[in-house]
């Protein structure tokens, strides 16, 4: 059995012979080397059968080079992205050109996952790659569509940062100059939200009781916040007789011994956990 090292050396040797023989055959036919190295159309019929073997694992070499960097290949090209958003749903469609089979990023994220994604009108599975939704795109030109479902229009939607053109419609009204930044965030309502959105907050409390000595409780607060960044105070957040022991929060927060929870909130959904113990035995 031939080892991987020997196999690699044999492959490299055959590759060199492939191009040398192709050049020699071209020399015989033209009588000179002036024509330059052989292209895909110059390969003699005697060597054509080796083409797929020699180029195995070199798919990027079949892709066109960047206009500003001959050493970098461009294997996919996302054209115009059209996004329409309303208070309850959104949809997108985009044109793609692929020069080989590969994965491409589609609009969306873990928090705003695309549904009913179709490739040229046919349903296609969406997989997570590098924590981004993606589909497998075959070689050629394609049309990709999909929809979103949400309770409120998000501030941004992630898209391929290589997208050439963007058209955005917000609640039926076209946005004159939609912004797609270098990280691939398409801003949906960055300016409008601060001006018209109310300061609202929905608070839900869940509690886990551990029957131990002393009895322990975990109070979980789920905050749904909209509007401006601000400080809020929530009173009587603990059970009667509970002493706070530990607070875990992704945003600045603090709690006083008498059970006043102070939080610096900003738009989004936040989860705060407070672990506490009961001062006295609990009988009911």
CSV table of C-alpha atoms in Angstrom, one decimal:
chain,number,residue,atom,x,y,z
A,1,UNK,CA,0.0,0.0,0.0
A,2,UNK,CA,1.4,3.4,-0.9
A,3,UNK,CA,1.8,5.8,2.0
A,4,UNK,CA,0.2,9.3,2.0
A,5,UNK,CA,3.6,10.9,1.7
A,6,UNK,CA,4.5,8.8,-1.3
A,7,UNK,CA,1.1,9.4,-2.8
A,8,UNK,CA,1.5,13.2,-2.4
A,9,UNK,CA,4.9,13.0,-4.1
A,10,UNK,CA,3.5,11.0,-7.0
A,11,UNK,CA,0.6,13.4,-7.4
A,12,UNK,CA,3.0,16.4,-7.5
A,13,UNK,CA,5.2,14.6,-10.0
A,14,UNK,CA,2.2,13.8,-12.3
A,15,UNK,CA,1.0,17.4,-12.0
A,16,UNK,CA,4.4,18.6,-13.2
A,17,UNK,CA,4.4,16.1,-16.0
A,18,UNK,CA,0.9,17.1,-16.9
A,19,UNK,CA,1.8,20.8,-17.4
A,20,UNK,CA,5.2,20.0,-19.0
A,21,UNK,CA,3.6,17.6,-21.5
A,22,UNK,CA,0.9,20.1,-22.2
A,23,UNK,CA,3.4,22.7,-22.9
A,24,UNK,CA,5.5,20.3,-25.0
A,25,UNK,CA,2.4,19.4,-27.1
A,26,UNK,CA,1.6,23.0,-27.5
A,27,UNK,CA,5.2,23.6,-28.6
A,28,UNK,CA,4.9,20.9,-31.2
A,29,UNK,CA,1.7,22.3,-32.6
A,30,UNK,CA,2.8,26.0,-32.6
A,31,UNK,CA,6.6,25.6,-33.0
A,32,UNK,CA,7.3,28.1,-30.3
A,33,UNK,CA,6.8,28.9,-26.6
A,34,UNK,CA,5.6,32.4,-27.3
A,35,UNK,CA,2.0,31.3,-26.8
A,36,UNK,CA,2.6,31.1,-23.0
A,37,UNK,CA,1.4,28.4,-20.6
A,38,UNK,CA,-1.5,26.2,-21.6
A,39,UNK,CA,-5.0,27.1,-20.7
A,40,UNK,CA,-7.9,24.8,-20.1
A,41,UNK,CA,-8.6,25.0,-23.9
A,42,UNK,CA,-5.0,24.1,-24.8
A,43,UNK,CA,-4.8,20.8,-23.0
A,44,UNK,CA,-4.1,18.0,-25.5
A,45,UNK,CA,-6.7,15.2,-25.8
A,46,UNK,CA,-4.1,12.7,-24.6
A,47,UNK,CA,-4.0,14.5,-21.2
A,48,UNK,CA,-7.6,15.5,-20.8
A,49,UNK,CA,-8.4,12.3,-18.9
A,50,UNK,CA,-6.1,13.4,-16.1
A,51,UNK,CA,-7.6,16.9,-15.7
A,52,UNK,CA,-10.1,16.1,-12.8
A,53,UNK,CA,-7.5,14.1,-10.9
A,54,UNK,CA,-4.8,16.8,-11.2
A,55,UNK,CA,-7.2,19.6,-10.2
A,56,UNK,CA,-8.8,17.7,-7.3
A,57,UNK,CA,-9.0,19.9,-4.2
A,58,UNK,CA,-8.1,23.0,-6.3
A,59,UNK,CA,-11.6,24.3,-6.9
A,60,UNK,CA,-10.7,27.9,-6.1
A,61,UNK,CA,-8.4,27.9,-9.1
A,62,UNK,CA,-11.5,27.7,-11.3
A,63,UNK,CA,-12.9,30.9,-9.8
A,64,UNK,CA,-12.1,34.4,-11.2
A,65,UNK,CA,-9.5,36.6,-9.4
A,66,UNK,CA,-10.3,39.7,-7.6
A,67,UNK,CA,-9.9,42.9,-9.7
A,68,UNK,CA,-7.5,44.3,-7.2
A,69,UNK,CA,-5.7,41.2,-6.1
A,70,UNK,CA,-4.7,38.5,-8.6
A,71,UNK,CA,-3.9,36.1,-5.8
A,72,UNK,CA,-7.4,36.1,-4.3
A,73,UNK,CA,-10.2,34.2,-5.9
A,74,UNK,CA,-13.9,35.1,-5.9
A,75,UNK,CA,-16.1,32.0,-6.1
A,76,UNK,CA,-19.5,33.5,-5.2
A,77,UNK,CA,-21.0,36.9,-6.0
A,78,UNK,CA,-24.1,38.1,-4.2
A,79,UNK,CA,-26.0,40.6,-6.3
A,80,UNK,CA,-29.0,42.8,-5.2
A,81,UNK,CA,-30.6,42.0,-1.9
A,82,UNK,CA,-34.2,43.1,-1.5
A,83,UNK,CA,-35.7,43.2,2.1
A,84,UNK,CA,-39.3,44.1,3.0
A,85,UNK,CA,-40.2,44.4,6.7
A,86,UNK,CA,-43.4,45.1,8.6
A,87,UNK,CA,-44.3,44.9,12.3
A,88,UNK,CA,-45.0,41.1,12.2
A,89,UNK,CA,-42.9,39.6,9.4
A,90,UNK,CA,-40.3,40.2,6.8
A,91,UNK,CA,-39.1,38.6,3.5
A,92,UNK,CA,-36.0,38.8,1.4
A,93,UNK,CA,-34.8,37.7,-2.1
A,94,UNK,CA,-31.4,37.8,-3.5
A,95,UNK,CA,-29.6,36.9,-6.7
A,96,UNK,CA,-26.4,34.8,-6.5
A,97,UNK,CA,-23.7,33.7,-8.9
A,98,UNK,CA,-21.5,30.7,-7.9
A,99,UNK,CA,-18.5,29.5,-9.8
A,100,UNK,CA,-18.3,26.3,-7.9
A,101,UNK,CA,-20.5,24.4,-5.3
A,102,UNK,CA,-20.1,26.0,-1.9
A,103,UNK,CA,-21.9,27.3,1.2
A,104,UNK,CA,-23.2,30.9,1.2
A,105,UNK,CA,-24.6,33.0,4.0
A,106,UNK,CA,-28.3,34.0,3.8
A,107,UNK,CA,-29.9,36.9,5.7
A,108,UNK,CA,-30.7,36.2,9.3
A,109,UNK,CA,-29.1,35.2,12.6
A,110,UNK,CA,-29.7,32.9,15.6
A,111,UNK,CA,-32.1,35.5,17.0
A,112,UNK,CA,-33.8,36.2,13.7
A,113,UNK,CA,-33.7,32.8,11.8
A,114,UNK,CA,-35.0,32.7,8.2
A,115,UNK,CA,-37.9,30.4,7.4
A,116,UNK,CA,-39.3,28.9,4.2
A,117,UNK,CA,-36.0,29.5,2.4
A,118,UNK,CA,-36.1,28.5,-1.3
A,119,UNK,CA,-33.5,28.1,-4.0
A,120,UNK,CA,-34.8,28.9,-7.4
A,121,UNK,CA,-38.4,28.2,-6.1
A,122,UNK,CA,-37.5,24.9,-4.4
A,123,UNK,CA,-37.3,24.5,-0.6
A,124,UNK,CA,-33.7,24.2,0.6
A,125,UNK,CA,-32.3,23.3,4.1
A,126,UNK,CA,-30.7,26.1,6.1
A,127,UNK,CA,-27.7,25.1,8.3
A,128,UNK,CA,-25.6,27.0,10.8
A,129,UNK,CA,-22.0,27.6,9.7
A,130,UNK,CA,-19.9,29.8,11.9
A,131,UNK,CA,-23.1,30.7,13.8
A,132,UNK,CA,-24.7,32.1,10.6
A,133,UNK,CA,-27.5,30.6,8.6
A,134,UNK,CA,-26.3,29.2,5.3
A,135,UNK,CA,-27.3,27.1,2.3
A,136,UNK,CA,-25.4,25.0,-0.2
A,137,UNK,CA,-25.3,26.7,-3.5
A,138,UNK,CA,-24.5,24.8,-6.7
A,139,UNK,CA,-22.5,26.3,-9.5
A,140,UNK,CA,-24.4,28.7,-11.7
A,141,UNK,CA,-26.8,31.7,-11.2
A,142,UNK,CA,-29.6,31.4,-8.6
A,143,UNK,CA,-32.5,33.2,-6.9
A,144,UNK,CA,-32.7,32.8,-3.1
A,145,UNK,CA,-35.8,33.8,-1.1
A,146,UNK,CA,-37.0,33.5,2.5
A,147,UNK,CA,-39.2,35.0,5.2
A,148,UNK,CA,-39.0,36.1,8.8
A,149,UNK,CA,-41.5,36.1,11.7
A,150,UNK,CA,-41.1,38.5,14.6
A,151,UNK,CA,-43.1,40.4,17.3
A,152,UNK,CA,-41.3,43.7,16.5
A,153,UNK,CA,-39.2,44.8,13.6
A,154,UNK,CA,-35.6,44.2,14.6
A,155,UNK,CA,-33.0,47.0,14.5
A,156,UNK,CA,-30.7,45.0,12.2
A,157,UNK,CA,-30.6,41.9,10.1
A,158,UNK,CA,-27.3,40.1,9.3
A,159,UNK,CA,-26.5,39.5,5.6
A,160,UNK,CA,-23.5,38.7,3.5
A,161,UNK,CA,-21.1,41.7,3.7
A,162,UNK,CA,-20.1,41.1,0.0
A,163,UNK,CA,-23.7,42.0,-1.1
A,164,UNK,CA,-23.5,44.5,-4.0
A,165,UNK,CA,-26.8,46.4,-3.8
A,166,UNK,CA,-29.5,46.6,-1.2
A,167,UNK,CA,-33.2,47.6,-1.5
A,168,UNK,CA,-35.1,48.0,1.7
A,169,UNK,CA,-38.9,48.6,2.3
A,170,UNK,CA,-40.1,49.4,5.8
A,171,UNK,CA,-43.8,48.9,6.5
A,172,UNK,CA,-44.5,49.5,2.8
A,173,UNK,CA,-42.3,52.6,2.5
A,174,UNK,CA,-39.0,52.4,0.6
A,175,UNK,CA,-35.9,53.4,2.5
A,176,UNK,CA,-33.8,55.9,0.4
A,177,UNK,CA,-30.3,54.9,1.5
A,178,UNK,CA,-30.3,51.6,3.4
A,179,UNK,CA,-27.0,50.9,5.3
A,180,UNK,CA,-25.2,47.6,5.1
A,181,UNK,CA,-22.0,48.0,7.2
A,182,UNK,CA,-18.7,46.1,6.9
A,183,UNK,CA,-19.7,43.4,9.4
A,184,UNK,CA,-22.8,42.5,7.3
A,185,UNK,CA,-25.5,44.3,9.5
A,186,UNK,CA,-28.3,45.7,7.5
A,187,UNK,CA,-29.8,48.5,9.6
A,188,UNK,CA,-33.6,48.4,9.4
A,189,UNK,CA,-34.8,51.1,11.8
A,190,UNK,CA,-31.8,52.7,13.5
A,191,UNK,CA,-33.0,56.3,13.2
A,192,UNK,CA,-36.7,55.8,13.3
A,193,UNK,CA,-36.8,53.6,16.4
A,194,UNK,CA,-35.2,56.2,18.7
A,195,UNK,CA,-37.7,58.9,17.6
A,196,UNK,CA,-41.0,57.1,17.7
A,197,UNK,CA,-40.6,54.1,20.0
A,198,UNK,CA,-42.1,54.4,23.5
A,199,UNK,CA,-40.2,53.5,26.7
A,200,UNK,CA,-41.9,50.2,27.6
A,201,UNK,CA,-40.9,47.3,29.7
A,202,UNK,CA,-42.6,44.0,30.3
A,203,UNK,CA,-41.4,42.1,33.4
A,204,UNK,CA,-42.0,38.4,34.1
A,205,UNK,CA,-40.9,36.6,37.3
A,206,UNK,CA,-40.2,32.9,37.7
A,207,UNK,CA,-39.1,31.2,40.9
A,208,UNK,CA,-37.3,28.0,41.8
A,209,UNK,CA,-37.6,26.8,45.4
A,210,UNK,CA,-35.1,24.3,46.9
A,211,UNK,CA,-36.4,22.5,50.0
A,212,UNK,CA,-33.2,22.6,52.0
A,213,UNK,CA,-32.0,24.1,55.3
A,214,UNK,CA,-32.2,27.0,55.0
A,215,UNK,CA,-34.7,27.0,52.0
A,216,UNK,CA,-33.1,28.5,48.9
A,217,UNK,CA,-34.8,30.4,46.1
A,218,UNK,CA,-33.8,31.5,42.6
A,219,UNK,CA,-35.9,34.4,41.3
A,220,UNK,CA,-35.5,34.8,37.5
A,221,UNK,CA,-36.6,38.1,35.9
A,222,UNK,CA,-37.2,38.3,32.2
A,223,UNK,CA,-37.3,41.9,31.0
A,224,UNK,CA,-38.5,42.9,27.5
A,225,UNK,CA,-37.4,46.5,27.0
A,226,UNK,CA,-38.0,49.0,24.2
A,227,UNK,CA,-37.2,52.7,23.9
A,228,UNK,CA,-34.2,54.6,25.3
A,229,UNK,CA,-31.5,53.4,27.7
A,230,UNK,CA,-32.6,54.3,31.2
A,231,UNK,CA,-32.5,53.3,34.9
A,232,UNK,CA,-35.5,51.5,36.5
A,233,UNK,CA,-36.2,50.4,40.0
A,234,UNK,CA,-38.3,47.3,40.9
A,235,UNK,CA,-39.6,47.1,44.5
A,236,UNK,CA,-40.5,44.0,46.5
A,237,UNK,CA,-38.9,41.6,44.0
A,238,UNK,CA,-38.1,38.9,46.6
A,239,UNK,CA,-40.3,36.7,48.7
A,240,UNK,CA,-41.0,37.8,52.2
A,241,UNK,CA,-38.1,36.8,54.5
A,242,UNK,CA,-35.6,36.2,51.6
A,243,UNK,CA,-32.1,37.5,51.9
A,244,UNK,CA,-30.3,38.1,48.6
A,245,UNK,CA,-27.0,36.1,48.2
A,246,UNK,CA,-26.0,36.4,44.5
A,247,UNK,CA,-27.1,38.4,41.5
A,248,UNK,CA,-26.3,37.5,37.9
A,249,UNK,CA,-27.1,40.0,35.1
A,250,UNK,CA,-25.9,40.7,31.6
A,251,UNK,CA,-26.6,44.5,32.1
A,252,UNK,CA,-25.7,46.7,35.1
A,253,UNK,CA,-27.9,45.8,38.1
A,254,UNK,CA,-27.9,45.9,41.9
A,255,UNK,CA,-30.2,44.9,44.7
A,256,UNK,CA,-30.5,46.4,48.2
A,257,UNK,CA,-31.1,44.3,51.4
A,258,UNK,CA,-34.7,45.4,51.5
A,259,UNK,CA,-35.4,44.0,48.0
A,260,UNK,CA,-35.2,47.0,45.6
A,261,UNK,CA,-33.7,45.9,42.2
A,262,UNK,CA,-32.1,48.7,40.3
A,263,UNK,CA,-31.3,48.0,36.6
A,264,UNK,CA,-29.8,50.1,33.8
A,265,UNK,CA,-31.9,48.8,30.9
A,266,UNK,CA,-31.6,49.2,27.2
A,267,UNK,CA,-33.7,47.8,24.3
A,268,UNK,CA,-33.7,44.0,24.1
A,269,UNK,CA,-34.6,41.0,26.1
A,270,UNK,CA,-32.6,40.5,29.4
A,271,UNK,CA,-32.6,37.7,32.0
A,272,UNK,CA,-31.6,38.5,35.6
A,273,UNK,CA,-31.2,35.8,38.3
A,274,UNK,CA,-31.2,36.5,42.1
A,275,UNK,CA,-30.3,33.6,44.5
A,276,UNK,CA,-31.5,34.1,48.0
A,277,UNK,CA,-32.0,32.2,51.3
A,278,UNK,CA,-34.9,32.3,53.7
A,279,UNK,CA,-34.1,33.8,57.1
A,280,UNK,CA,-36.6,31.7,59.0
A,281,UNK,CA,-38.1,28.2,58.7
A,282,UNK,CA,-40.8,28.1,56.0
A,283,UNK,CA,-44.0,26.2,56.9
A,284,UNK,CA,-46.3,27.2,54.1
